[in-house]
Amino acid sequence: MSNDSNTDTALTFCPRCGGEHFNVGNFKPWTCAECKFVFFQNTAAAAGALVLNAENKLLMVQRAKDPAKGKWGLPGGFIDGGETAEEALKRECWEEVGLKLTSTDYLCSFPNSYLYGGLSYQTLDLYFTAKAANPEQITPLDEVAAIEWFDIDKIDPGQIAFPSCRNAIDHLQTGL
């Protein structure tokens, strides 16, 4: 891997032939000079839920794994192939905290960098306000260390896992 000023991580060798003449520039596509393979590294999509309870407190999950282990985030995760953002959001909320969403409304989106396994993946994080059938019955499940309902005005920005998540919470607070 080599670092580039405009991409967090770039490939050095061609993923098809292993050739060392893989032209990685500042913008896609990347091309192998040896086998002419063209590689696009596109943005990954993720969805996050902003769930408020009856007391207008925001549901947050403490991350049990890296990246950002121990920091707070919103329930959600990567969108699988063939899923809509709403389907992924419902699946992720069920897998992470046993929360069954009854409605979702698009709120905003923000770009993010997701560092995993030594690589930085560019993501587009889609955020939704959501209502749930069973908010009082949630429990930490997959990749969640703890759950807490936060007063939205008293969340410590330094304890939030990702900038895109902070931006979504700010967006919800200000209505921008």
mmCIF file with all atom_site columns, C-alpha atoms in Angstrom:
data_model
loop_
_atom_site.group_PDB
_atom_site.id
_atom_site.type_symbol
_atom_site.label_atom_id
_atom_site.label_alt_id
_atom_site.label_comp_id
_atom_site.label_asym_id
_atom_site.label_entity_id
_atom_site.label_seq_id
_atom_site.pdbx_PDB_ins_code
_atom_site.Cartn_x
_atom_site.Cartn_y
_atom_site.Cartn_z
_atom_site.occupancy
_atom_site.B_iso_or_equiv
_atom_site.pdbx_formal_charge
_atom_site.auth_seq_id
_atom_site.auth_comp_id
_atom_site.auth_asym_id
_atom_site.auth_atom_id
_atom_site.pdbx_PDB_model_num
ATOM 1   C CA . MET A 1 1   ? 0.000   0.000  0.000   1.00 0.00 ? 1   MET A CA 1
ATOM 2   C CA . SER A 1 2   ? 1.125   3.534  -0.646  1.00 0.00 ? 2   SER A CA 1
ATOM 3   C CA . ASN A 1 3   ? -0.253  6.783  0.652   1.00 0.00 ? 3   ASN A CA 1
ATOM 4   C CA . ASP A 1 4   ? -1.448  9.488  -1.675  1.00 0.00 ? 4   ASP A CA 1
ATOM 5   C CA . SER A 1 5   ? -2.356  13.058 -0.824  1.00 0.00 ? 5   SER A CA 1
ATOM 6   C CA . ASN A 1 6   ? -5.961  12.766 -2.034  1.00 0.00 ? 6   ASN A CA 1
ATOM 7   C CA . THR A 1 7   ? -6.682  9.135  -1.263  1.00 0.00 ? 7   THR A CA 1
ATOM 8   C CA . ASP A 1 8   ? -6.129  7.680  2.188   1.00 0.00 ? 8   ASP A CA 1
ATOM 9   C CA . THR A 1 9   ? -4.841  4.378  0.873   1.00 0.00 ? 9   THR A CA 1
ATOM 10  C CA . ALA A 1 10  ? -4.000  3.341  -2.642  1.00 0.00 ? 10  ALA A CA 1
ATOM 11  C CA . LEU A 1 11  ? -3.109  0.010  -4.202  1.00 0.00 ? 11  LEU A CA 1
ATOM 12  C CA . THR A 1 12  ? 0.504   -0.479 -5.275  1.00 0.00 ? 12  THR A CA 1
ATOM 13  C CA . PHE A 1 13  ? 0.070   -3.737 -7.214  1.00 0.00 ? 13  PHE A CA 1
ATOM 14  C CA . CYS A 1 14  ? -2.583  -4.671 -9.745  1.00 0.00 ? 14  CYS A CA 1
ATOM 15  C CA . PRO A 1 15  ? -5.310  -6.806 -8.131  1.00 0.00 ? 15  PRO A CA 1
ATOM 16  C CA . ARG A 1 16  ? -5.648  -8.875 -11.339 1.00 0.00 ? 16  ARG A CA 1
ATOM 17  C CA . CYS A 1 17  ? -2.080  -9.652 -12.462 1.00 0.00 ? 17  CYS A CA 1
ATOM 18  C CA . GLY A 1 18  ? 0.036   -8.444 -9.538  1.00 0.00 ? 18  GLY A CA 1
ATOM 19  C CA . GLY A 1 19  ? 1.948   -6.122 -11.831 1.00 0.00 ? 19  GLY A CA 1
ATOM 20  C CA . GLU A 1 20  ? 3.908   -3.309 -10.254 1.00 0.00 ? 20  GLU A CA 1
ATOM 21  C CA . HIS A 1 21  ? 2.825   -0.721 -12.808 1.00 0.00 ? 21  HIS A CA 1
ATOM 22  C CA . PHE A 1 22  ? -0.580  0.026  -11.374 1.00 0.00 ? 22  PHE A CA 1
ATOM 23  C CA . ASN A 1 23  ? -1.367  3.667  -12.126 1.00 0.00 ? 23  ASN A CA 1
ATOM 24  C CA . VAL A 1 24  ? -2.963  5.031  -8.993  1.00 0.00 ? 24  VAL A CA 1
ATOM 25  C CA . GLY A 1 25  ? -3.672  8.684  -9.349  1.00 0.00 ? 25  GLY A CA 1
ATOM 26  C CA . ASN A 1 26  ? -5.744  11.132 -7.429  1.00 0.00 ? 26  ASN A CA 1
ATOM 27  C CA . PHE A 1 27  ? -8.963  10.083 -9.121  1.00 0.00 ? 27  PHE A CA 1
ATOM 28  C CA . LYS A 1 28  ? -10.487 6.863  -10.347 1.00 0.00 ? 28  LYS A CA 1
ATOM 29  C CA . PRO A 1 29  ? -10.225 4.789  -12.393 1.00 0.00 ? 29  PRO A CA 1
ATOM 30  C CA . TRP A 1 30  ? -6.859  3.211  -11.683 1.00 0.00 ? 30  TRP A CA 1
ATOM 31  C CA . THR A 1 31  ? -5.285  1.302  -14.560 1.00 0.00 ? 31  THR A CA 1
ATOM 32  C CA . CYS A 1 32  ? -2.658  -1.437 -14.798 1.00 0.00 ? 32  CYS A CA 1
ATOM 33  C CA . ALA A 1 33  ? -0.026  -0.668 -17.427 1.00 0.00 ? 33  ALA A CA 1
ATOM 34  C CA . GLU A 1 34  ? 0.680   -4.388 -17.840 1.00 0.00 ? 34  GLU A CA 1
ATOM 35  C CA . CYS A 1 35  ? -2.732  -6.092 -18.217 1.00 0.00 ? 35  CYS A CA 1
ATOM 36  C CA . LYS A 1 36  ? -4.868  -2.971 -18.796 1.00 0.00 ? 36  LYS A CA 1
ATOM 37  C CA . PHE A 1 37  ? -7.152  -3.846 -15.859 1.00 0.00 ? 37  PHE A CA 1
ATOM 38  C CA . VAL A 1 38  ? -9.270  -0.844 -14.851 1.00 0.00 ? 38  VAL A CA 1
ATOM 39  C CA . PHE A 1 39  ? -10.167 -0.546 -11.177 1.00 0.00 ? 39  PHE A CA 1
ATOM 40  C CA . PHE A 1 40  ? -12.828 1.701  -9.642  1.00 0.00 ? 40  PHE A CA 1
ATOM 41  C CA . GLN A 1 41  ? -12.847 2.039  -5.876  1.00 0.00 ? 41  GLN A CA 1
ATOM 42  C CA . ASN A 1 42  ? -16.313 3.435  -5.278  1.00 0.00 ? 42  ASN A CA 1
ATOM 43  C CA . THR A 1 43  ? -17.789 4.783  -2.101  1.00 0.00 ? 43  THR A CA 1
ATOM 44  C CA . ALA A 1 44  ? -19.485 2.264  0.196   1.00 0.00 ? 44  ALA A CA 1
ATOM 45  C CA . ALA A 1 45  ? -22.965 3.099  1.493   1.00 0.00 ? 45  ALA A CA 1
ATOM 46  C CA . ALA A 1 46  ? -24.094 2.872  5.113   1.00 0.00 ? 46  ALA A CA 1
ATOM 47  C CA . ALA A 1 47  ? -27.293 3.784  6.961   1.00 0.00 ? 47  ALA A CA 1
ATOM 48  C CA . GLY A 1 48  ? -27.786 5.065  10.502  1.00 0.00 ? 48  GLY A CA 1
ATOM 49  C CA . ALA A 1 49  ? -30.919 5.551  12.639  1.00 0.00 ? 49  ALA A CA 1
ATOM 50  C CA . LEU A 1 50  ? -31.722 8.520  14.836  1.00 0.00 ? 50  LEU A CA 1
ATOM 51  C CA . VAL A 1 51  ? -34.331 7.040  17.167  1.00 0.00 ? 51  VAL A CA 1
ATOM 52  C CA . LEU A 1 52  ? -35.930 9.291  19.782  1.00 0.00 ? 52  LEU A CA 1
ATOM 53  C CA . ASN A 1 53  ? -37.923 7.901  22.695  1.00 0.00 ? 53  ASN A CA 1
ATOM 54  C CA . ALA A 1 54  ? -41.024 9.397  24.359  1.00 0.00 ? 54  ALA A CA 1
ATOM 55  C CA . GLU A 1 55  ? -38.778 11.671 26.482  1.00 0.00 ? 55  GLU A CA 1
ATOM 56  C CA . ASN A 1 56  ? -37.103 12.962 23.276  1.00 0.00 ? 56  ASN A CA 1
ATOM 57  C CA . LYS A 1 57  ? -33.814 11.224 24.093  1.00 0.00 ? 57  LYS A CA 1
ATOM 58  C CA . LEU A 1 58  ? -31.603 9.836  21.344  1.00 0.00 ? 58  LEU A CA 1
ATOM 59  C CA . LEU A 1 59  ? -30.663 6.145  21.233  1.00 0.00 ? 59  LEU A CA 1
ATOM 60  C CA . MET A 1 60  ? -26.910 5.633  20.959  1.00 0.00 ? 60  MET A CA 1
ATOM 61  C CA . VAL A 1 61  ? -24.816 2.491  20.931  1.00 0.00 ? 61  VAL A CA 1
ATOM 62  C CA . GLN A 1 62  ? -21.323 2.079  22.317  1.00 0.00 ? 62  GLN A CA 1
ATOM 63  C CA . ARG A 1 63  ? -19.082 0.333  19.815  1.00 0.00 ? 63  ARG A CA 1
ATOM 64  C CA . ALA A 1 64  ? -17.666 -3.010 20.993  1.00 0.00 ? 64  ALA A CA 1
ATOM 65  C CA . LYS A 1 65  ? -15.126 -3.273 18.155  1.00 0.00 ? 65  LYS A CA 1
ATOM 66  C CA . ASP A 1 66  ? -12.787 -1.085 16.162  1.00 0.00 ? 66  ASP A CA 1
ATOM 67  C CA . PRO A 1 67  ? -12.901 1.231  14.461  1.00 0.00 ? 67  PRO A CA 1
ATOM 68  C CA . ALA A 1 68  ? -13.705 3.639  17.296  1.00 0.00 ? 68  ALA A CA 1
ATOM 69  C CA . LYS A 1 69  ? -14.138 0.929  19.940  1.00 0.00 ? 69  LYS A CA 1
ATOM 70  C CA . GLY A 1 70  ? -15.685 2.416  23.089  1.00 0.00 ? 70  GLY A CA 1
ATOM 71  C CA . LYS A 1 71  ? -17.049 5.487  21.324  1.00 0.00 ? 71  LYS A CA 1
ATOM 72  C CA . TRP A 1 72  ? -20.747 6.179  20.838  1.00 0.00 ? 72  TRP A CA 1
ATOM 73  C CA . GLY A 1 73  ? -22.574 5.912  17.545  1.00 0.00 ? 73  GLY A CA 1
ATOM 74  C CA . LEU A 1 74  ? -26.003 5.383  16.100  1.00 0.00 ? 74  LEU A CA 1
ATOM 75  C CA . PRO A 1 75  ? -27.488 1.977  15.312  1.00 0.00 ? 75  PRO A CA 1
ATOM 76  C CA . GLY A 1 76  ? -26.850 1.128  11.683  1.00 0.00 ? 76  GLY A CA 1
ATOM 77  C CA . GLY A 1 77  ? -24.212 -0.183 9.327   1.00 0.00 ? 77  GLY A CA 1
ATOM 78  C CA . PHE A 1 78  ? -23.218 -1.012 5.792   1.00 0.00 ? 78  PHE A CA 1
ATOM 79  C CA . ILE A 1 79  ? -25.821 -1.575 3.101   1.00 0.00 ? 79  ILE A CA 1
ATOM 80  C CA . ASP A 1 80  ? -25.532 -5.023 1.526   1.00 0.00 ? 80  ASP A CA 1
ATOM 81  C CA . GLY A 1 81  ? -25.852 -5.623 -2.210  1.00 0.00 ? 81  GLY A CA 1
ATOM 82  C CA . GLY A 1 82  ? -29.497 -5.837 -3.238  1.00 0.00 ? 82  GLY A CA 1
ATOM 83  C CA . GLU A 1 83  ? -30.748 -3.926 -0.163  1.00 0.00 ? 83  GLU A CA 1
ATOM 84  C CA . THR A 1 84  ? -32.332 -0.508 -0.011  1.00 0.00 ? 84  THR A CA 1
ATOM 85  C CA . ALA A 1 85  ? -30.997 1.882  2.610   1.00 0.00 ? 85  ALA A CA 1
ATOM 86  C CA . GLU A 1 86  ? -34.221 1.447  4.584   1.00 0.00 ? 86  GLU A CA 1
ATOM 87  C CA . GLU A 1 87  ? -33.970 -2.363 4.488   1.00 0.00 ? 87  GLU A CA 1
ATOM 88  C CA . ALA A 1 88  ? -30.359 -2.228 5.656   1.00 0.00 ? 88  ALA A CA 1
ATOM 89  C CA . LEU A 1 89  ? -31.275 0.173  8.447   1.00 0.00 ? 89  LEU A CA 1
ATOM 90  C CA . LYS A 1 90  ? -34.044 -2.122 9.692   1.00 0.00 ? 90  LYS A CA 1
ATOM 91  C CA . ARG A 1 91  ? -31.752 -5.178 9.485   1.00 0.00 ? 91  ARG A CA 1
ATOM 92  C CA . GLU A 1 92  ? -28.880 -3.452 11.278  1.00 0.00 ? 92  GLU A CA 1
ATOM 93  C CA . CYS A 1 93  ? -31.106 -2.092 14.068  1.00 0.00 ? 93  CYS A CA 1
ATOM 94  C CA . TRP A 1 94  ? -32.507 -5.581 14.626  1.00 0.00 ? 94  TRP A CA 1
ATOM 95  C CA . GLU A 1 95  ? -29.045 -7.207 14.586  1.00 0.00 ? 95  GLU A CA 1
ATOM 96  C CA . GLU A 1 96  ? -27.415 -4.623 16.853  1.00 0.00 ? 96  GLU A CA 1
ATOM 97  C CA . VAL A 1 97  ? -30.074 -3.933 19.493  1.00 0.00 ? 97  VAL A CA 1
ATOM 98  C CA . GLY A 1 98  ? -33.173 -6.033 18.734  1.00 0.00 ? 98  GLY A CA 1
ATOM 99  C CA . LEU A 1 99  ? -35.044 -2.918 17.655  1.00 0.00 ? 99  LEU A CA 1
ATOM 100 C CA . LYS A 1 100 ? -37.912 -3.300 15.193  1.00 0.00 ? 100 LYS A CA 1
ATOM 101 C CA . LEU A 1 101 ? -38.309 -0.064 13.231  1.00 0.00 ? 101 LEU A CA 1
ATOM 102 C CA . THR A 1 102 ? -41.852 0.845  12.256  1.00 0.00 ? 102 THR A CA 1
ATOM 103 C CA . SER A 1 103 ? -41.020 3.905  10.158  1.00 0.00 ? 103 SER A CA 1
ATOM 104 C CA . THR A 1 104 ? -37.999 5.609  8.643   1.00 0.00 ? 104 THR A CA 1
ATOM 105 C CA . ASP A 1 105 ? -37.695 9.091  7.166   1.00 0.00 ? 105 ASP A CA 1
ATOM 106 C CA . TYR A 1 106 ? -34.598 10.266 5.332   1.00 0.00 ? 106 TYR A CA 1
ATOM 107 C CA . LEU A 1 107 ? -32.824 13.076 7.193   1.00 0.00 ? 107 LEU A CA 1
ATOM 108 C CA . CYS A 1 108 ? -29.416 13.748 5.616   1.00 0.00 ? 108 CYS A CA 1
ATOM 109 C CA . SER A 1 109 ? -26.167 12.233 4.344   1.00 0.00 ? 109 SER A CA 1
ATOM 110 C CA . PHE A 1 110 ? -22.494 12.887 4.971   1.00 0.00 ? 110 PHE A CA 1
ATOM 111 C CA . PRO A 1 111 ? -19.253 11.447 3.601   1.00 0.00 ? 111 PRO A CA 1
ATOM 112 C CA . ASN A 1 112 ? -17.040 9.546  6.015   1.00 0.00 ? 112 ASN A CA 1
ATOM 113 C CA . SER A 1 113 ? -13.746 7.654  6.145   1.00 0.00 ? 113 SER A CA 1
ATOM 114 C CA . TYR A 1 114 ? -13.917 4.222  7.756   1.00 0.00 ? 114 TYR A CA 1
ATOM 115 C CA . LEU A 1 115 ? -10.525 2.843  8.797   1.00 0.00 ? 115 LEU A CA 1
ATOM 116 C CA . TYR A 1 116 ? -10.591 -0.953 8.906   1.00 0.00 ? 116 TYR A CA 1
ATOM 117 C CA . GLY A 1 117 ? -7.769  -3.464 8.604   1.00 0.00 ? 117 GLY A CA 1
ATOM 118 C CA . GLY A 1 118 ? -5.248  -0.772 7.750   1.00 0.00 ? 118 GLY A CA 1
ATOM 119 C CA . LEU A 1 119 ? -7.314  0.547  4.841   1.00 0.00 ? 119 LEU A CA 1
ATOM 120 C CA . SER A 1 120 ? -9.421  3.676  4.773   1.00 0.00 ? 120 SER A CA 1
ATOM 121 C CA . TYR A 1 121 ? -12.730 3.153  2.998   1.00 0.00 ? 121 TYR A CA 1
ATOM 122 C CA . GLN A 1 122 ? -14.690 6.124  1.789   1.00 0.00 ? 122 GLN A CA 1
ATOM 123 C CA . THR A 1 123 ? -18.354 5.856  2.730   1.00 0.00 ? 123 THR A CA 1
ATOM 124 C CA . LEU A 1 124 ? -21.524 7.814  2.220   1.00 0.00 ? 124 LEU A CA 1
ATOM 125 C CA . ASP A 1 125 ? -23.522 7.589  5.423   1.00 0.00 ? 125 ASP A CA 1
ATOM 126 C CA . LEU A 1 126 ? -27.284 8.009  4.997   1.00 0.00 ? 126 LEU A CA 1
ATOM 127 C CA . TYR A 1 127 ? -29.161 9.016  8.136   1.00 0.00 ? 127 TYR A CA 1
ATOM 128 C CA . PHE A 1 128 ? -32.821 8.480  8.906   1.00 0.00 ? 128 PHE A CA 1
ATOM 129 C CA . THR A 1 129 ? -35.097 9.462  11.740  1.00 0.00 ? 129 THR A CA 1
ATOM 130 C CA . ALA A 1 130 ? -36.878 6.320  12.857  1.00 0.00 ? 130 ALA A CA 1
ATOM 131 C CA . LYS A 1 131 ? -39.674 5.124  15.087  1.00 0.00 ? 131 LYS A CA 1
ATOM 132 C CA . ALA A 1 132 ? -39.595 1.778  16.819  1.00 0.00 ? 132 ALA A CA 1
ATOM 133 C CA . ALA A 1 133 ? -42.202 -0.682 18.037  1.00 0.00 ? 133 ALA A CA 1
ATOM 134 C CA . ASN A 1 134 ? -40.230 -1.746 21.105  1.00 0.00 ? 134 ASN A CA 1
ATOM 135 C CA . PRO A 1 135 ? -37.748 0.943  22.259  1.00 0.00 ? 135 PRO A CA 1
ATOM 136 C CA . GLU A 1 136 ? -38.004 -0.118 25.907  1.00 0.00 ? 136 GLU A CA 1
ATOM 137 C CA . GLN A 1 137 ? -36.953 -3.696 25.046  1.00 0.00 ? 137 GLN A CA 1
ATOM 138 C CA . ILE A 1 138 ? -33.626 -3.000 23.364  1.00 0.00 ? 138 ILE A CA 1
ATOM 139 C CA . THR A 1 139 ? -30.501 -4.871 24.385  1.00 0.00 ? 139 THR A CA 1
ATOM 140 C CA . PRO A 1 140 ? -26.861 -4.765 23.200  1.00 0.00 ? 140 PRO A CA 1
ATOM 141 C CA . LEU A 1 141 ? -26.328 -7.508 20.636  1.00 0.00 ? 141 LEU A CA 1
ATOM 142 C CA . ASP A 1 142 ? -23.954 -7.733 17.644  1.00 0.00 ? 142 ASP A CA 1
ATOM 143 C CA . GLU A 1 143 ? -20.918 -5.431 17.962  1.00 0.00 ? 143 GLU A CA 1
ATOM 144 C CA . VAL A 1 144 ? -22.578 -3.289 20.667  1.00 0.00 ? 144 VAL A CA 1
ATOM 145 C CA . ALA A 1 145 ? -20.989 -2.912 24.124  1.00 0.00 ? 145 ALA A CA 1
ATOM 146 C CA . ALA A 1 146 ? -23.741 -0.763 25.673  1.00 0.00 ? 146 ALA A CA 1
ATOM 147 C CA . ILE A 1 147 ? -26.886 1.197  24.892  1.00 0.00 ? 147 ILE A CA 1
ATOM 148 C CA . GLU A 1 148 ? -27.922 4.556  26.278  1.00 0.00 ? 148 GLU A CA 1
ATOM 149 C CA . TRP A 1 149 ? -30.605 7.155  25.695  1.00 0.00 ? 149 TRP A CA 1
ATOM 150 C CA . PHE A 1 150 ? -28.934 10.592 25.583  1.00 0.00 ? 150 PHE A CA 1
ATOM 151 C CA . ASP A 1 151 ? -30.418 14.046 25.997  1.00 0.00 ? 151 ASP A CA 1
ATOM 152 C CA . ILE A 1 152 ? -29.640 15.310 22.507  1.00 0.00 ? 152 ILE A CA 1
ATOM 153 C CA . ASP A 1 153 ? -28.337 18.628 23.852  1.00 0.00 ? 153 ASP A CA 1
ATOM 154 C CA . LYS A 1 154 ? -25.907 16.954 26.268  1.00 0.00 ? 154 LYS A CA 1
ATOM 155 C CA . ILE A 1 155 ? -24.016 14.585 23.978  1.00 0.00 ? 155 ILE A CA 1
ATOM 156 C CA . ASP A 1 156 ? -20.228 15.003 24.197  1.00 0.00 ? 156 ASP A CA 1
ATOM 157 C CA . PRO A 1 157 ? -19.062 15.417 20.572  1.00 0.00 ? 157 PRO A CA 1
ATOM 158 C CA . GLY A 1 158 ? -15.639 14.034 21.537  1.00 0.00 ? 158 GLY A CA 1
ATOM 159 C CA . GLN A 1 159 ? -17.232 10.690 22.449  1.00 0.00 ? 159 GLN A CA 1
ATOM 160 C CA . ILE A 1 160 ? -18.994 10.199 19.105  1.00 0.00 ? 160 ILE A CA 1
ATOM 161 C CA . ALA A 1 161 ? -17.365 7.592  16.858  1.00 0.00 ? 161 ALA A CA 1
ATOM 162 C CA . PHE A 1 162 ? -17.481 9.254  13.445  1.00 0.00 ? 162 PHE A CA 1
ATOM 163 C CA . PRO A 1 163 ? -17.650 12.827 12.089  1.00 0.00 ? 163 PRO A CA 1
ATOM 164 C CA . SER A 1 164 ? -20.618 11.922 9.881   1.00 0.00 ? 164 SER A CA 1
ATOM 165 C CA . CYS A 1 165 ? -22.535 10.771 12.974  1.00 0.00 ? 165 CYS A CA 1
ATOM 166 C CA . ARG A 1 166 ? -21.746 14.053 14.778  1.00 0.00 ? 166 ARG A CA 1
ATOM 167 C CA . ASN A 1 167 ? -22.931 15.949 11.700  1.00 0.00 ? 167 ASN A CA 1
ATOM 168 C CA . ALA A 1 168 ? -26.201 13.998 11.562  1.00 0.00 ? 168 ALA A CA 1
ATOM 169 C CA . ILE A 1 169 ? -26.915 14.706 15.245  1.00 0.00 ? 169 ILE A CA 1
ATOM 170 C CA . ASP A 1 170 ? -26.125 18.402 14.678  1.00 0.00 ? 170 ASP A CA 1
ATOM 171 C CA . HIS A 1 171 ? -28.439 18.337 11.666  1.00 0.00 ? 171 HIS A CA 1
ATOM 172 C CA . LEU A 1 172 ? -31.243 16.855 13.780  1.00 0.00 ? 172 LEU A CA 1
ATOM 173 C CA . GLN A 1 173 ? -30.675 19.444 16.540  1.00 0.00 ? 173 GLN A CA 1
ATOM 174 C CA . THR A 1 174 ? -30.627 22.467 14.250  1.00 0.00 ? 174 THR A CA 1
ATOM 175 C CA . GLY A 1 175 ? -32.954 21.266 11.517  1.00 0.00 ? 175 GLY A CA 1
ATOM 176 C CA . LEU A 1 176 ? -30.432 22.374 8.852   1.00 0.00 ? 176 LEU A CA 1
#
